[in-house]
């Protein structure tokens, strides 16, 4: 579901393919609902070992991150600090991961490539980045950690199933049409870089 | 004060200061980020800068590290030969990191190589890094602290160019790195460049350059001119905050240099991310300290 709240576009889980139709690369959105941290080994377990993911992420969101958690009483936990980790490490697994789990929103750091872009297009999913280095902003958007699965993986790799409120800002880097913000940007950056190298080189001929 | 009490006092001061630098950015970094924020006009860049400033405010209020990656600790020590704790210094800095790790808390970022396990204390063989500069006939000690995060360590690169490639080659070497790795290292970046006689001297200088205050210039006129050219050039690439596009890419470019062999130019590049957690503290022989980077720090 999508709601406009104080001018903010908020995506609320469960998210349908229809909800993603009007979301495009470069858009700024926020997330309410179910967000589960999920990174390297969890992807490997689902894709390579064919294990069933113990948290249902279908129509929900995952976050590439390894948080700092404080254990509370009665098997409850507090999110102290959470920031995204480089999404590219999960690129290799992401097509099959999206296909198998039915996840709709992937949040991480930096761009991803064709595997993920194809998954987004084929199964109706988006990849977003949350500005990195903002561990406290992200942590205070977590209202509660509802479940913790695959705890044998240790704190960074455990699936921490969080209920979040206006988690963001999330900048859409791959949309459900498969357009890829970072890949398009890189073409621009490299073009301008080549121009600048030429320009500067004309002024630094110090070896005569 | 007995030697033991002195060591304890300096360890406590360093542990507290290191922890503080993980929560509050240096004054010059904040001022520069404010300046760059004011010069961005796109909604995306504005939202990203707003998030960054809100994060720093929350980190201070909730007393938590502002970025979850509190890095590997590195210390640049300029120690007078007459400083009373010169013999104890390296050991006490390690102890200070362990203390800061549990008190702050900092993330455990020391993985022993080859044995490949995390020590769980944030220190290991050779970590924290301590570089020494010995100052003759002085009884004080100056320490730069730095949290080297994973993301901003990744773009580091060094090579030796042939003189024929010249400073044009240096330019290309630095700019290529900005679009391949720099954009994922949480811009706006502080870029350090070493130009020296070999690969190791250039590499060391490229990191040392990141300790300089933002807005400072190389003493050599041509080197300072090149700093400006590179700064404008990287800004023109338009990486913007988080590499997502904007009017500016960097907080500055600092070049440090030495003389070179006639047949070689050593060049290296290192970057600091927007969360540039460097600190500077000076001790006198009685362990009175002055912090130049963080006006809000107190014991
Ligand atoms: S590059 Fe810097 S700000 Fe970004 S996640 Fe790493 S340490 Fe934090």
Short mmCIF file of C-alpha atoms and ligand atoms in Angstrom, two decimals:
data_model
loop_
_atom_site.label_atom_id
_atom_site.label_comp_id
_atom_site.label_asym_id
_atom_site.label_seq_id
_atom_site.Cartn_x
_atom_site.Cartn_y
_atom_site.Cartn_z
CA UNK A 1 0.00 0.00 0.00
CA UNK A 2 1.15 3.54 -0.61
CA UNK A 3 0.29 6.49 1.56
CA UNK A 4 1.28 10.14 1.18
CA UNK A 5 2.06 11.46 4.65
CA UNK A 6 3.20 15.08 5.17
CA UNK A 7 4.38 15.10 1.57
CA UNK A 8 6.33 11.87 2.07
CA UNK A 9 5.62 8.83 -0.08
CA UNK A 10 5.37 5.92 2.36
CA UNK A 11 5.31 2.31 1.19
CA UNK A 12 3.49 0.08 3.65
CA UNK A 13 4.00 -3.69 3.77
CA UNK A 14 2.60 -5.94 2.41
CA UNK A 15 3.62 -4.33 -0.89
CA UNK A 16 2.04 -5.44 -4.17
CA UNK A 17 3.56 -5.32 -7.65
CA UNK A 18 0.89 -2.73 -8.42
CA UNK A 19 2.22 -0.45 -5.63
CA UNK A 20 5.61 -0.30 -7.36
CA UNK A 21 4.25 0.81 -10.76
CA UNK A 22 4.53 4.52 -10.01
CA UNK A 23 7.89 4.38 -8.30
CA UNK A 24 10.90 5.28 -10.43
CA UNK A 25 14.65 5.52 -10.06
CA UNK A 26 15.69 8.64 -8.19
CA UNK A 27 12.41 8.79 -6.21
CA UNK A 28 12.61 9.27 -2.45
CA UNK A 29 10.35 6.98 -0.41
CA UNK A 30 9.92 5.71 3.15
CA UNK A 31 8.91 2.30 4.48
CA UNK A 32 6.43 1.21 7.15
CA UNK A 33 6.09 -2.39 8.27
CA UNK A 34 8.19 -5.51 8.01
CA UNK A 35 11.91 -5.15 7.25
CA UNK A 36 14.36 -8.02 7.81
CA UNK A 37 18.13 -7.73 7.82
CA UNK A 38 19.54 -10.25 5.38
CA UNK A 39 23.07 -10.43 4.02
CA UNK A 40 25.80 -12.74 2.72
CA UNK A 41 25.31 -16.11 4.41
CA UNK A 42 21.50 -15.90 4.49
CA UNK A 43 21.52 -15.36 0.71
CA UNK A 44 23.85 -18.30 0.30
CA UNK A 45 21.60 -20.54 2.40
CA UNK A 46 18.50 -19.68 0.39
CA UNK A 47 20.09 -19.79 -3.06
CA UNK A 48 22.89 -22.34 -2.86
CA UNK A 49 21.61 -24.66 -0.17
CA UNK A 50 17.95 -24.32 -1.07
CA UNK A 51 16.89 -23.77 2.54
CA UNK A 52 13.61 -22.14 3.31
CA UNK A 53 13.96 -18.66 4.78
CA UNK A 54 12.53 -18.77 8.34
CA UNK A 55 11.10 -15.23 8.16
CA UNK A 56 8.45 -14.71 5.53
CA UNK A 57 9.72 -11.82 3.44
CA UNK A 58 7.12 -12.27 0.67
CA UNK A 59 5.71 -8.83 -0.22
CA UNK A 60 7.93 -7.36 2.48
CA UNK A 61 11.37 -5.75 2.62
CA UNK A 62 14.94 -6.86 3.35
CA UNK A 63 17.94 -4.77 4.35
CA UNK A 64 21.54 -5.60 3.49
CA UNK A 65 23.05 -4.79 6.89
CA UNK A 66 24.75 -6.14 9.97
CA UNK A 67 23.41 -4.20 12.96
CA UNK A 68 24.56 -3.65 16.53
CA UNK A 69 21.85 -5.13 18.80
CA UNK A 70 21.43 -4.92 22.54
CA UNK A 71 19.70 -7.95 24.12
CA UNK A 72 16.86 -7.02 26.53
CA UNK A 73 14.92 -9.30 28.85
CA UNK A 74 12.53 -12.06 27.70
CA UNK A 75 14.19 -12.69 24.37
CA UNK A 76 13.62 -9.11 23.26
CA UNK A 77 16.20 -6.93 21.53
CA UNK A 78 16.97 -3.29 20.92
CA UNK A 79 18.40 -1.86 17.72
CA UNK A 80 21.37 0.31 18.74
CA UNK A 81 22.89 1.05 15.38
CA UNK A 82 22.19 -0.12 11.85
CA UNK A 83 23.66 0.96 8.55
CA UNK A 84 23.58 -0.58 5.10
CA UNK A 85 26.40 -2.72 3.79
CA UNK A 86 27.58 -2.89 0.17
CA UNK A 87 24.73 -4.46 -1.79
CA UNK A 88 26.99 -5.58 -4.63
CA UNK A 89 28.16 -8.56 -2.58
CA UNK A 90 24.65 -10.00 -2.84
CA UNK A 91 24.36 -9.36 -6.61
CA UNK A 92 25.35 -12.92 -7.52
CA UNK A 93 22.42 -14.37 -5.51
CA UNK A 94 19.75 -11.73 -5.90
CA UNK A 95 17.87 -12.97 -8.98
CA UNK A 96 17.15 -16.36 -7.47
CA UNK A 97 16.66 -14.85 -4.04
CA UNK A 98 13.87 -12.57 -5.28
CA UNK A 99 12.35 -15.38 -7.32
CA UNK A 100 12.30 -17.79 -4.38
CA UNK A 101 11.30 -15.51 -1.55
CA UNK A 102 9.00 -13.03 -3.30
CA UNK A 103 10.61 -10.05 -1.56
CA UNK A 104 9.42 -6.70 -2.94
CA UNK A 105 11.83 -4.12 -1.54
CA UNK A 106 15.61 -4.52 -1.14
CA UNK A 107 17.48 -1.83 0.79
CA UNK A 108 21.26 -1.49 0.82
CA UNK A 109 24.28 0.60 -0.05
CA UNK A 110 25.58 1.44 -3.53
CA UNK A 111 24.36 0.04 -6.82
CA UNK A 112 23.64 -3.48 -8.03
CA UNK A 113 23.80 -4.92 -11.55
CA UNK A 114 21.87 -6.92 -14.17
CA UNK A 115 21.00 -9.90 -11.98
CA UNK A 116 19.11 -7.70 -9.59
CA UNK A 117 17.75 -5.39 -12.30
CA UNK A 118 16.33 -8.44 -14.13
CA UNK A 119 14.79 -9.77 -10.93
CA UNK A 120 13.17 -6.39 -10.30
CA UNK A 121 11.69 -6.40 -13.79
CA UNK A 122 10.64 -10.05 -13.89
CA UNK A 123 9.14 -10.37 -10.40
CA UNK A 124 8.16 -6.79 -9.46
CA UNK A 125 10.70 -5.58 -6.93
CA UNK A 126 12.80 -2.48 -6.28
CA UNK A 127 16.29 -1.81 -4.87
CA UNK A 128 16.80 1.31 -2.77
CA UNK A 129 19.71 2.85 -0.95
CA UNK A 130 19.56 4.43 2.46
CA UNK A 131 22.27 7.09 2.85
CA UNK A 132 25.17 5.33 4.60
CA UNK A 133 26.93 6.53 7.72
CA UNK A 134 23.58 7.38 9.33
CA UNK A 135 23.37 4.52 11.76
CA UNK A 136 21.40 6.37 14.41
CA UNK A 137 18.72 7.74 12.08
CA UNK A 138 18.14 4.23 10.77
CA UNK A 139 18.11 2.67 14.24
CA UNK A 140 15.48 5.04 15.62
CA UNK A 141 13.12 4.13 12.75
CA UNK A 142 12.99 0.59 14.17
CA UNK A 143 9.99 0.38 16.50
CA UNK A 144 10.53 -3.19 17.54
CA UNK A 145 12.53 -6.28 16.70
CA UNK A 146 9.81 -8.88 16.39
CA UNK A 147 11.83 -11.99 15.61
CA UNK A 148 15.39 -13.20 15.33
CA UNK A 149 16.07 -16.25 13.17
CA UNK A 150 19.18 -18.10 12.10
CA UNK A 151 20.87 -16.86 15.24
CA UNK A 152 23.63 -19.40 14.72
CA UNK A 153 25.04 -16.92 12.19
CA UNK A 154 26.00 -14.41 14.88
CA UNK A 155 24.85 -10.85 15.43
CA UNK A 156 25.70 -9.32 12.04
CA UNK A 157 24.20 -12.15 9.97
CA UNK A 158 21.10 -13.05 11.99
CA UNK A 159 17.76 -12.34 10.31
CA UNK A 160 16.47 -9.52 12.50
CA UNK A 161 12.82 -9.07 11.62
CA UNK A 162 11.98 -5.45 12.45
CA UNK A 163 8.82 -3.41 12.49
CA UNK A 164 9.82 -0.03 11.10
CA UNK A 165 8.16 3.37 10.90
CA UNK A 166 9.04 5.77 8.08
CA UNK A 167 12.31 3.96 7.57
CA UNK A 168 14.35 6.13 5.23
CA UNK A 169 14.93 8.22 3.27
CA UNK A 170 15.19 5.46 0.68
CA UNK A 171 16.37 6.47 -2.76
CA UNK A 172 15.21 4.14 -5.50
CA UNK A 173 18.23 2.85 -7.38
CA UNK A 174 16.57 0.06 -9.42
CA UNK A 175 12.86 0.28 -10.23
CA UNK A 176 10.38 -2.40 -11.23
CA UNK A 177 11.02 -1.61 -14.91
CA UNK A 178 14.63 -2.64 -14.34
CA UNK A 179 16.10 0.84 -14.78
CA UNK A 180 19.34 1.25 -12.85
CA UNK A 181 20.16 4.67 -11.37
CA UNK A 182 23.82 4.05 -10.57
CA UNK A 183 24.59 2.49 -13.96
CA UNK A 184 23.04 5.48 -15.73
CA UNK A 185 24.89 7.89 -13.45
CA UNK A 186 28.23 6.16 -13.99
CA UNK A 187 28.07 6.88 -17.71
CA UNK A 188 27.67 10.58 -16.93
CA UNK A 189 30.42 10.56 -14.30
CA UNK A 190 32.92 8.84 -16.55
CA UNK A 191 32.24 11.23 -19.40
CA UNK A 192 32.82 14.24 -17.17
CA UNK A 193 35.87 12.63 -15.62
CA UNK A 194 37.52 12.22 -19.03
CA UNK A 195 36.82 15.88 -19.81
CA UNK A 196 38.35 16.96 -16.50
CA UNK A 197 41.46 14.80 -16.96
CA UNK A 198 42.08 16.57 -20.29
CA UNK A 199 41.41 19.99 -18.81
CA UNK A 200 43.69 19.54 -15.79
CA UNK A 201 46.44 17.83 -17.79
CA UNK A 202 46.88 21.01 -19.83
CA UNK A 203 47.78 22.90 -16.65
CA UNK A 204 50.13 20.50 -14.84
CA UNK A 205 52.99 20.10 -17.32
CA UNK A 206 55.54 20.69 -14.53
CA UNK A 207 58.13 18.33 -16.07
CA UNK A 208 59.68 20.31 -18.89
CA UNK B 1 52.30 11.54 39.84
CA UNK B 2 53.86 8.11 39.68
CA UNK B 3 54.49 6.61 36.29
CA UNK B 4 51.59 4.20 36.83
CA UNK B 5 49.15 7.01 37.55
CA UNK B 6 50.42 8.92 34.54
CA UNK B 7 49.86 5.94 32.25
CA UNK B 8 46.39 5.45 33.64
CA UNK B 9 45.55 9.12 33.18
CA UNK B 10 46.70 9.26 29.58
CA UNK B 11 44.99 5.94 28.74
CA UNK B 12 41.71 7.27 30.10
CA UNK B 13 42.01 10.52 28.22
CA UNK B 14 42.76 8.72 24.96
CA UNK B 15 39.95 6.17 25.43
CA UNK B 16 37.46 8.95 26.09
CA UNK B 17 38.71 11.04 23.18
CA UNK B 18 38.63 8.12 20.73
CA UNK B 19 35.08 7.28 21.79
CA UNK B 20 34.05 10.92 21.40
CA UNK B 21 35.43 11.10 17.85
CA UNK B 22 33.14 8.19 16.94
CA UNK B 23 30.12 10.20 18.00
CA UNK B 24 30.92 13.78 17.06
CA UNK B 25 32.60 14.94 13.85
CA UNK B 26 35.46 17.47 13.93
CA UNK B 27 34.54 21.17 13.76
CA UNK B 28 36.16 21.71 10.35
CA UNK B 29 34.31 18.74 8.83
CA UNK B 30 30.96 19.98 10.13
CA UNK B 31 31.66 23.49 8.82
CA UNK B 32 32.58 22.14 5.39
CA UNK B 33 29.54 19.85 5.23
CA UNK B 34 27.35 22.84 6.12
CA UNK B 35 28.94 24.85 3.34
CA UNK B 36 28.45 22.06 0.78
CA UNK B 37 24.90 21.40 1.94
CA UNK B 38 24.01 25.05 1.27
CA UNK B 39 25.34 24.78 -2.28
CA UNK B 40 23.22 21.78 -3.30
CA UNK B 41 19.83 22.45 -4.85
CA UNK B 42 18.36 19.09 -5.92
CA UNK B 43 15.71 17.52 -3.66
CA UNK B 44 17.75 14.31 -3.46
CA UNK B 45 20.99 15.95 -2.34
CA UNK B 46 19.03 18.07 0.13
CA UNK B 47 17.32 15.04 1.66
CA UNK B 48 20.66 13.24 2.00
CA UNK B 49 22.34 16.20 3.71
CA UNK B 50 19.33 16.66 6.01
CA UNK B 51 19.64 12.99 7.01
CA UNK B 52 23.35 13.38 7.72
CA UNK B 53 22.83 16.38 9.99
CA UNK B 54 19.90 14.75 11.75
CA UNK B 55 22.04 11.68 12.32
CA UNK B 56 24.85 13.70 13.89
CA UNK B 57 22.38 15.44 16.17
CA UNK B 58 20.79 12.13 17.24
CA UNK B 59 24.21 10.52 17.79
CA UNK B 60 25.09 13.29 20.21
CA UNK B 61 21.74 13.20 22.00
CA UNK B 62 21.57 9.42 22.32
CA UNK B 63 25.32 9.14 22.90
CA UNK B 64 25.89 6.54 20.20
CA UNK B 65 28.47 6.16 17.41
CA UNK B 66 27.19 8.10 14.41
CA UNK B 67 28.23 5.48 11.84
CA UNK B 68 28.04 1.78 12.68
CA UNK B 69 31.46 1.22 11.10
CA UNK B 70 33.82 2.70 13.65
CA UNK B 71 36.77 1.47 11.64
CA UNK B 72 40.26 0.34 12.51
CA UNK B 73 41.94 2.86 14.81
CA UNK B 74 45.02 4.60 13.46
CA UNK B 75 47.28 6.97 15.37
CA UNK B 76 49.77 9.40 13.97
CA UNK B 77 52.12 10.21 16.81
CA UNK B 78 54.58 13.11 16.90
CA UNK B 79 56.41 12.48 20.10
CA UNK B 80 59.13 14.58 21.71
CA UNK B 81 62.19 12.62 22.84
CA UNK B 82 61.68 14.09 26.30
CA UNK B 83 58.00 13.12 26.65
CA UNK B 84 57.77 11.22 29.97
CA UNK B 85 55.58 8.40 28.57
CA UNK B 86 57.45 7.81 25.31
CA UNK B 87 58.27 4.25 26.36
CA UNK B 88 54.73 3.41 27.41
CA UNK B 89 52.94 5.21 24.59
CA UNK B 90 52.36 2.41 22.11
CA UNK B 91 51.10 0.02 24.78
CA UNK B 92 48.78 2.55 26.33
CA UNK B 93 47.24 3.48 22.98
CA UNK B 94 46.33 -0.17 22.44
CA UNK B 95 44.85 -0.32 25.91
CA UNK B 96 42.90 2.89 25.21
CA UNK B 97 41.36 1.32 22.10
CA UNK B 98 40.21 -1.76 24.05
CA UNK B 99 38.72 0.51 26.72
CA UNK B 100 36.97 2.71 24.13
CA UNK B 101 35.66 -0.39 22.36
CA UNK B 102 33.69 -1.51 25.40
CA UNK B 103 32.77 1.90 26.77
CA UNK B 104 31.63 3.65 23.56
CA UNK B 105 30.85 0.90 22.20
CA UNK B 106 32.86 0.51 19.00
CA UNK B 107 32.40 -2.28 16.49
CA UNK B 108 34.91 -5.13 16.60
CA UNK B 109 36.95 -4.48 13.50
CA UNK B 110 40.18 -6.42 13.96
CA UNK B 111 40.42 -9.67 12.04
CA UNK B 112 43.74 -11.48 12.38
CA UNK B 113 45.06 -12.17 8.90
CA UNK B 114 45.76 -15.80 7.90
CA UNK B 115 44.16 -17.13 11.07
CA UNK B 116 41.08 -15.18 9.95
CA UNK B 117 39.24 -14.66 13.20
CA UNK B 118 37.90 -11.51 14.81
CA UNK B 119 39.75 -10.78 18.04
CA UNK B 120 36.57 -9.30 19.53
CA UNK B 121 38.56 -6.48 21.12
CA UNK B 122 39.18 -4.25 18.16
CA UNK B 123 42.95 -4.72 18.48
CA UNK B 124 45.27 -7.31 16.97
CA UNK B 125 48.68 -7.76 15.46
CA UNK B 126 49.68 -4.25 14.37
CA UNK B 127 46.26 -2.75 15.17
CA UNK B 128 45.70 -0.04 16.16
CA UNK B 129 48.17 1.32 13.64
CA UNK B 130 50.74 3.60 15.27
CA UNK B 131 53.02 5.73 13.10
CA UNK B 132 55.87 7.48 14.82
CA UNK B 133 57.47 10.84 14.17
CA UNK B 134 60.14 11.59 16.73
CA UNK B 135 60.70 15.26 17.60
CA UNK B 136 64.15 15.96 19.15
CA UNK B 137 64.45 18.25 22.17
CA UNK B 138 60.73 18.43 22.98
CA UNK B 139 58.86 17.10 25.99
CA UNK B 140 55.35 17.09 24.53
CA UNK B 141 53.36 14.67 22.40
CA UNK B 142 50.91 15.30 19.58
CA UNK B 143 48.51 12.58 18.42
CA UNK B 144 46.20 12.41 15.43
CA UNK B 145 43.48 9.77 15.81
CA UNK B 146 41.63 8.29 12.87
CA UNK B 147 38.85 5.75 12.43
CA UNK B 148 39.48 4.03 9.11
CA UNK B 149 36.12 2.61 8.01
CA UNK B 150 35.90 -0.23 5.48
CA UNK B 151 34.07 1.74 2.81
CA UNK B 152 36.51 4.63 2.78
CA UNK B 153 39.57 2.37 2.98
CA UNK B 154 38.58 0.52 -0.18
CA UNK B 155 39.46 3.24 -2.75
CA UNK B 156 43.09 3.40 -1.50
CA UNK B 157 45.56 2.76 -4.31
CA UNK B 158 49.23 3.37 -5.08
CA UNK B 159 51.56 2.94 -8.03
CA UNK B 160 54.81 4.16 -9.54
CA UNK B 161 54.55 6.14 -12.76
CA UNK B 162 57.26 6.77 -15.31
CA UNK B 163 58.33 10.40 -15.51
CA UNK B 164 56.97 10.51 -19.08
CA UNK B 165 53.49 10.08 -17.63
CA UNK B 166 54.11 13.16 -15.52
CA UNK B 167 51.60 15.02 -13.39
CA UNK B 168 49.10 14.33 -16.16
CA UNK B 169 49.44 10.66 -15.17
CA UNK B 170 48.95 11.59 -11.51
CA UNK B 171 45.74 13.41 -12.46
CA UNK B 172 44.36 10.43 -14.34
CA UNK B 173 45.34 8.02 -11.58
CA UNK B 174 43.44 10.05 -8.98
CA UNK B 175 40.35 10.85 -11.06
CA UNK B 176 39.94 7.26 -12.30
CA UNK B 177 39.74 6.12 -8.71
CA UNK B 178 36.97 8.61 -7.94
CA UNK B 179 34.50 7.18 -10.45
CA UNK B 180 35.37 3.52 -9.90
CA UNK B 181 35.56 3.33 -6.10
CA UNK B 182 35.13 6.84 -4.73
CA UNK B 183 31.42 7.06 -5.41
CA UNK B 184 30.75 4.13 -3.04
CA UNK B 185 32.92 5.54 -0.25
CA UNK B 186 30.25 7.92 1.05
CA UNK B 187 31.03 11.25 -0.62
CA UNK B 188 31.60 14.13 -0.11
CA UNK B 189 35.14 12.80 0.25
CA UNK B 190 38.35 14.22 1.57
CA UNK B 191 40.99 13.11 -0.93
CA UNK B 192 44.62 12.58 0.10
CA UNK B 193 47.31 12.32 -2.58
CA UNK B 194 50.94 11.38 -2.02
CA UNK B 195 53.54 12.28 -4.65
CA UNK B 196 56.92 10.87 -3.69
CA UNK B 197 59.90 8.75 -4.62
CA UNK B 198 58.29 5.33 -4.27
CA UNK B 199 55.10 3.46 -3.59
CA UNK B 200 55.39 3.19 0.22
CA UNK B 201 56.32 6.81 0.82
CA UNK B 202 53.51 8.01 -1.43
CA UNK B 203 51.02 5.70 0.31
CA UNK B 204 51.94 6.90 3.76
CA UNK B 205 51.74 10.54 2.71
CA UNK B 206 48.36 10.05 1.07
CA UNK B 207 46.96 9.02 4.47
CA UNK B 208 48.89 11.68 6.37
CA UNK B 209 47.36 14.25 4.03
CA UNK B 210 43.92 13.34 5.45
CA UNK B 211 45.02 14.55 8.89
CA UNK B 212 45.45 18.14 7.65
CA UNK B 213 42.68 20.60 8.50
CA UNK B 214 40.14 21.04 5.73
CA UNK B 215 40.91 24.16 3.74
CA UNK B 216 44.68 23.97 4.33
CA UNK B 217 47.07 24.04 1.39
CA UNK B 218 50.40 22.52 0.43
CA UNK B 219 53.28 25.00 0.94
CA UNK B 220 54.54 24.51 -2.55
CA UNK B 221 52.76 26.84 -4.96
CA UNK B 222 52.46 24.32 -7.78
CA UNK B 223 51.31 21.55 -5.46
CA UNK B 224 48.71 23.92 -4.02
CA UNK B 225 47.59 24.78 -7.55
CA UNK B 226 47.23 21.09 -8.32
CA UNK B 227 45.18 20.59 -5.15
CA UNK B 228 42.78 23.25 -6.40
CA UNK B 229 42.66 21.83 -9.94
CA UNK B 230 41.90 18.33 -8.65
CA UNK B 231 39.30 19.64 -6.22
CA UNK B 232 37.48 21.57 -8.94
CA UNK B 233 37.87 18.66 -11.36
CA UNK B 234 36.43 16.04 -9.00
CA UNK B 235 33.64 18.41 -8.02
CA UNK B 236 32.82 18.84 -11.72
CA UNK B 237 32.27 15.06 -11.99
CA UNK B 238 29.24 15.75 -9.82
CA UNK B 239 29.25 12.73 -7.49
CA UNK B 240 27.21 14.63 -4.91
CA UNK B 241 26.45 13.25 -1.45
CA UNK B 242 26.50 9.42 -1.38
CA UNK B 243 27.63 9.39 -5.02
CA UNK B 244 24.03 9.88 -6.12
CA UNK B 245 24.65 13.13 -7.95
CA UNK B 246 25.04 16.76 -6.93
CA UNK B 247 27.03 19.91 -7.49
CA UNK B 248 30.00 18.90 -5.33
CA UNK B 249 31.94 15.68 -4.69
CA UNK B 250 34.68 16.53 -2.22
CA UNK B 251 35.45 18.40 0.99
CA UNK B 252 38.94 19.01 -0.36
CA UNK B 253 42.06 17.53 -1.95
CA UNK B 254 45.29 17.46 0.06
CA UNK B 255 48.63 16.67 -1.56
CA UNK B 256 51.73 15.74 0.45
CA UNK B 257 55.04 15.30 -1.32
CA UNK B 258 58.74 14.44 -1.14
CA UNK B 259 61.56 14.63 -3.68
CA UNK B 260 61.74 11.72 -6.12
CA UNK B 261 64.19 9.63 -8.12
CA UNK B 262 64.74 11.10 -11.61
CA UNK B 263 63.23 7.97 -13.18
CA UNK B 264 60.13 7.44 -11.04
CA UNK B 265 57.06 9.18 -9.62
CA UNK B 266 55.44 7.36 -6.72
CA UNK B 267 51.77 8.27 -6.42
CA UNK B 268 49.04 7.19 -4.05
CA UNK B 269 45.48 8.14 -3.27
CA UNK B 270 43.46 7.66 -0.08
CA UNK B 271 40.02 8.98 0.83
CA UNK B 272 38.15 9.94 3.94
CA UNK B 273 34.35 9.67 3.83
CA UNK B 274 31.84 12.36 4.88
CA UNK B 275 32.00 10.82 8.34
CA UNK B 276 35.68 11.81 8.58
CA UNK B 277 36.46 10.81 12.14
CA UNK B 278 39.86 12.29 12.78
CA UNK B 279 40.95 13.93 15.99
CA UNK B 280 43.96 15.86 17.19
CA UNK B 281 45.15 16.08 20.76
CA UNK B 282 48.37 17.53 22.19
CA UNK B 283 49.84 16.61 25.59
CA UNK B 284 52.46 18.54 27.52
CA UNK B 285 54.94 16.87 29.88
CA UNK B 286 52.45 17.11 32.77
CA UNK B 287 49.77 15.46 30.61
CA UNK B 288 47.69 18.62 30.32
CA UNK B 289 45.96 18.25 26.98
CA UNK B 290 44.60 20.49 24.24
CA UNK B 291 42.19 19.26 21.59
CA UNK B 292 42.26 21.30 18.38
CA UNK B 293 39.67 19.43 16.32
CA UNK B 294 36.65 19.05 18.63
CA UNK B 295 35.67 22.18 20.56
CA UNK B 296 33.02 20.26 22.53
CA UNK B 297 35.31 17.62 24.02
CA UNK B 298 35.77 17.56 27.77
CA UNK B 299 36.91 14.92 30.25
S1 LIG C 1 32.37 5.00 4.17
FE1 LIG C 1 32.41 6.13 6.14
S2 LIG C 1 30.31 6.90 6.44
FE2 LIG C 1 30.24 5.34 4.86
S3 LIG C 1 29.68 3.49 5.97
FE3 LIG C 1 31.93 3.51 5.79
S4 LIG C 1 32.68 4.53 7.62
FE4 LIG C 1 30.48 4.94 7.53
#
